[in-house]
XYZ file of C-alpha atoms in Angstrom:
317
model
C -0.203 0.165 0.025
C 1.550 3.275 -1.007
C 0.904 6.364 1.365
C -1.015 9.212 -0.091
C 1.863 11.713 0.431
C 4.451 9.822 -1.937
C 5.888 12.197 -4.363
C 6.007 11.485 -7.907
C 9.655 12.035 -9.147
C 10.089 12.842 -12.922
C 12.441 15.764 -13.122
C 13.731 17.334 -16.367
C 17.396 15.964 -17.756
C 18.466 19.638 -17.074
C 18.646 23.094 -18.507
C 17.964 22.727 -22.100
C 19.913 25.692 -24.105
C 18.257 24.682 -27.417
C 21.678 23.606 -28.753
C 22.820 21.661 -25.673
C 21.461 20.269 -22.482
C 23.230 21.080 -19.269
C 22.401 18.049 -17.294
C 21.681 18.392 -13.512
C 23.868 15.245 -12.826
C 26.969 16.849 -14.357
C 26.147 20.330 -13.193
C 26.209 18.777 -9.579
C 29.684 17.511 -10.360
C 30.641 20.962 -11.400
C 29.622 22.205 -8.343
C 31.056 19.615 -5.988
C 34.722 20.396 -7.876
C 34.064 24.114 -7.643
C 33.277 24.342 -3.991
C 35.995 21.824 -3.282
C 38.414 24.219 -5.107
C 37.132 27.237 -3.012
C 37.300 25.246 0.346
C 40.996 24.277 -0.470
C 41.851 27.720 -1.609
C 41.070 29.003 1.993
C 42.922 25.969 3.828
C 46.051 26.909 1.684
C 45.985 30.728 2.426
C 45.510 29.744 6.165
C 48.523 27.296 5.970
C 50.628 29.551 3.780
C 50.765 27.351 1.020
C 51.071 28.558 -2.470
C 47.802 28.861 -4.239
C 49.622 28.056 -7.660
C 49.671 24.369 -6.335
C 45.706 24.345 -6.191
C 45.797 23.993 -10.117
C 47.668 20.725 -9.834
C 45.388 19.566 -7.052
C 42.179 20.315 -8.720
C 43.476 18.327 -11.928
C 44.752 15.556 -10.061
C 41.610 15.268 -8.034
C 39.164 15.561 -10.880
C 41.111 13.022 -12.987
C 41.234 10.397 -10.083
C 37.850 10.928 -8.900
C 36.257 10.202 -12.459
C 38.784 7.328 -13.358
C 38.785 5.881 -9.964
C 35.128 5.864 -9.729
C 34.600 4.429 -13.052
C 36.912 1.550 -12.486
C 35.333 1.082 -9.074
C 32.184 0.417 -10.623
C 33.567 -1.531 -13.493
C 35.696 -3.881 -11.231
C 33.339 -4.036 -7.979
C 30.119 -4.252 -9.434
C 29.712 -5.182 -13.043
C 32.887 -6.821 -14.263
C 30.954 -9.730 -15.716
C 29.453 -7.324 -18.268
C 32.414 -5.220 -19.035
C 34.769 -7.892 -19.498
C 33.002 -8.619 -22.950
C 32.318 -4.921 -23.686
C 35.836 -3.180 -22.750
C 35.061 -0.275 -25.081
C 32.320 0.658 -23.021
C 34.490 1.150 -19.909
C 35.943 4.471 -20.843
C 33.372 5.688 -23.671
C 29.793 6.619 -22.736
C 28.199 4.522 -24.959
C 26.361 0.970 -24.932
C 25.542 -1.830 -27.489
C 21.945 -1.729 -28.542
C 20.712 -3.540 -31.802
C 17.903 -0.784 -31.810
C 19.916 2.199 -30.984
C 21.672 4.799 -33.199
C 24.638 6.770 -32.190
C 24.757 10.410 -33.443
C 21.822 9.700 -35.831
C 23.736 7.633 -38.075
C 26.074 5.070 -36.313
C 23.638 1.801 -35.848
C 23.850 -0.517 -33.241
C 25.120 1.576 -30.226
C 23.370 4.226 -28.072
C 24.797 7.309 -26.056
C 24.095 6.540 -22.534
C 26.727 8.867 -20.611
C 28.792 7.262 -18.003
C 26.130 5.231 -15.874
C 28.210 3.572 -13.121
C 30.491 5.357 -10.751
C 31.616 3.913 -7.276
C 32.644 6.075 -4.486
C 34.900 3.241 -3.194
C 36.899 3.249 -6.407
C 37.163 7.193 -6.069
C 38.431 6.786 -2.739
C 41.188 4.504 -3.449
C 42.092 6.443 -6.594
C 42.074 9.999 -4.791
C 44.582 8.441 -2.099
C 46.909 7.152 -4.772
C 46.769 10.565 -6.570
C 47.141 12.478 -3.230
C 50.643 10.393 -2.674
C 51.918 11.357 -5.872
C 50.639 15.071 -5.582
C 52.246 15.315 -2.121
C 55.899 13.899 -3.272
C 55.936 15.854 -6.650
C 54.032 19.080 -6.360
C 53.188 19.740 -2.643
C 56.479 18.612 -0.989
C 54.661 17.803 2.400
C 53.834 14.414 3.807
C 50.793 12.660 2.458
C 48.598 12.695 5.704
C 48.746 16.529 5.724
C 46.954 16.838 2.414
C 44.640 13.916 3.187
C 43.605 15.626 6.389
C 42.634 18.675 4.394
C 41.475 17.370 1.126
C 38.619 15.170 2.920
C 36.980 18.257 3.763
C 36.455 19.316 0.315
C 35.907 15.508 -0.735
C 32.937 15.530 1.807
C 31.081 18.551 0.412
C 31.543 17.124 -2.964
C 29.796 13.717 -1.580
C 26.621 15.845 -0.926
C 26.393 16.948 -4.288
C 27.048 13.730 -6.063
C 24.307 12.286 -4.210
C 22.237 14.887 -5.175
C 22.916 14.442 -8.770
C 22.232 10.613 -8.386
C 18.860 11.688 -7.157
C 18.316 13.834 -10.240
C 19.260 10.767 -12.193
C 16.639 8.598 -10.411
C 19.596 6.325 -9.773
C 20.824 4.429 -6.612
C 17.234 4.272 -5.389
C 16.025 2.597 -2.300
C 13.933 -0.354 -1.629
C 10.343 -0.229 -1.702
C 8.489 1.451 1.268
C 4.985 2.410 2.417
C 6.053 5.276 4.290
C 5.559 8.897 3.592
C 9.259 9.137 2.540
C 8.564 7.002 -0.358
C 9.174 8.538 -3.770
C 7.870 7.038 -7.128
C 10.899 7.201 -9.472
C 9.294 6.849 -12.842
C 12.412 6.943 -14.676
C 13.787 3.874 -12.408
C 10.523 1.833 -13.287
C 10.472 2.558 -16.757
C 13.243 2.713 -19.295
C 13.009 5.280 -22.035
C 11.917 2.560 -24.541
C 9.359 1.355 -21.747
C 7.690 4.532 -21.526
C 7.559 5.138 -25.178
C 6.063 1.800 -25.769
C 3.740 2.023 -22.866
C 2.295 5.382 -23.971
C 2.879 5.416 -27.875
C 4.557 8.770 -27.500
C 7.748 8.696 -29.547
C 9.763 11.334 -27.390
C 10.877 9.779 -24.240
C 10.636 12.960 -22.143
C 7.029 13.724 -23.230
C 6.275 9.892 -22.513
C 7.629 10.260 -19.090
C 5.528 13.674 -18.388
C 2.592 11.832 -19.683
C 2.940 9.043 -16.991
C 3.495 11.637 -14.365
C 0.630 14.033 -15.120
C -1.832 12.670 -17.722
C -4.985 10.932 -15.993
C -4.996 8.886 -19.204
C -1.887 6.943 -17.978
C -2.888 6.627 -14.087
C -2.487 3.048 -14.596
C 0.960 3.207 -15.422
C 1.738 5.615 -12.780
C 0.127 3.203 -10.294
C 2.504 0.343 -11.456
C 5.557 2.585 -10.026
C 6.290 1.499 -6.427
C 7.191 4.166 -3.790
C 10.879 3.951 -2.827
C 13.355 5.076 -0.252
C 15.222 8.244 -1.582
C 18.491 6.592 -0.525
C 20.508 9.128 -2.299
C 18.903 12.044 -0.077
C 19.425 9.845 3.149
C 23.218 9.912 2.036
C 23.232 13.496 1.215
C 21.793 14.690 4.431
C 24.336 12.578 6.374
C 27.081 13.864 4.412
C 26.126 17.330 5.389
C 27.043 16.539 8.853
C 30.315 14.555 7.943
C 31.334 17.753 6.302
C 30.206 20.080 9.033
C 32.161 18.160 11.724
C 35.459 17.925 9.596
C 34.999 21.680 8.658
C 34.519 22.767 12.307
C 37.417 20.546 13.645
C 39.880 22.105 11.150
C 39.001 25.668 11.591
C 38.040 25.806 15.253
C 40.074 23.170 17.216
C 43.682 21.863 16.864
C 42.432 18.671 15.363
C 44.245 19.701 12.146
C 47.477 19.246 13.945
C 46.985 15.542 14.611
C 48.518 13.799 11.651
C 45.964 11.377 10.167
C 42.988 12.244 12.718
C 40.636 14.111 10.302
C 41.676 11.673 7.345
C 40.656 8.802 9.695
C 37.722 10.376 10.972
C 36.459 10.996 7.490
C 36.743 7.438 6.544
C 34.881 6.263 9.680
C 32.048 8.664 9.426
C 31.390 8.541 5.625
C 31.674 5.019 5.245
C 29.552 4.126 8.534
C 26.687 6.236 6.648
C 27.098 4.333 3.405
C 26.815 0.889 5.423
C 23.524 2.250 7.450
C 21.880 3.698 4.217
C 22.641 0.460 2.382
C 20.080 -1.348 4.359
C 17.442 0.497 2.529
C 19.179 0.831 -0.687
C 18.316 -1.479 -3.840
C 21.166 -4.108 -4.747
C 23.770 -2.565 -6.816
C 25.055 -5.881 -7.811
C 28.623 -7.215 -7.426
C 29.852 -9.901 -5.233
C 27.196 -9.576 -2.467
C 25.611 -12.981 -3.617
C 28.755 -14.901 -3.179
C 29.472 -13.564 0.536
C 25.749 -13.090 1.393
C 24.528 -10.835 4.645
C 25.896 -7.653 3.658
C 25.598 -5.709 0.290
C 28.708 -5.165 -1.906
C 28.699 -1.588 -0.948
C 28.715 -2.558 2.770
C 31.554 -5.171 2.281
C 33.713 -2.581 0.609
C 33.082 -0.137 3.305
C 34.225 -2.109 6.321
C 38.175 -1.941 5.364
C 38.024 2.069 4.997
C 36.195 2.296 8.480
C 38.839 -0.042 9.932
C 41.814 1.948 8.365
C 39.746 5.069 9.565
C 39.994 3.831 13.066
C 43.685 2.913 13.111
C 44.422 6.804 11.839
C 41.984 8.110 14.618
C 43.367 6.283 17.490
C 47.287 6.552 16.232
C 47.130 10.390 15.651
C 48.868 11.664 18.782
C 51.676 13.586 17.673
C 51.085 16.800 16.261
C 52.147 18.026 12.688
C 55.543 20.232 12.681
C 54.830 22.791 10.389
């Protein structure tokens, strides 16, 4: 039974400029990286570090995030598929016998990069920061990790909001008032077109959401937990705590403390929210009990606890 207050979620793809659509998902990434740059700029100024080194930090972080998140999804969640579709790992396309790419290439369709894993991004950012600290910053690895996690925590908020706009990483079905009907999660573009006989997918989705003629189709869409919003809300607190500790306390002088606390808090949130999140696939069927995301989060929490409890000596600056 679906609660009467359930929201029907059918957002537009983004801002349509006529010749180009600025997708909300992409915009959230731009906001996250832009805000991260601003946060790190203030931190570098406080630490009397050269602002010129921010350009390299920005480039390394962006590349590490996107590359690591993509590879994380491929390896942790969907290797059985991508092992036979290697071209699709780094190109935003997918084989589709009924698809047409760019209007003239048959057998393919443009999908965008559907599938980014935060665990992969975390690993790649740590690796990137190692090289950045050695080659550019000339400071200890934990110095930059203790500070960059503040920016990463803020970015995580907007990434999950982007997932919400994309109607992806949704939660399990629920009868609570928090449930949301994700039309684009339930109906693929082809399904929406076939069910409504409206050739334009966007118009087909809008018809399902608002046209009484298709009320029966809307009734088929189950209400689900907005797991993306749950995570985004929790990440606000993760960011706030790290921000406060850095700016208002001496915690920044304990090498590895903020980095460890970030790992503990962020991946603890991930474990909790996974309980109401739909399966994302991966190796969970082989291990049982927990989801793939939860299993992957445990090592990060243990590493974080190690740094939190061993961060005793102040960093000499």
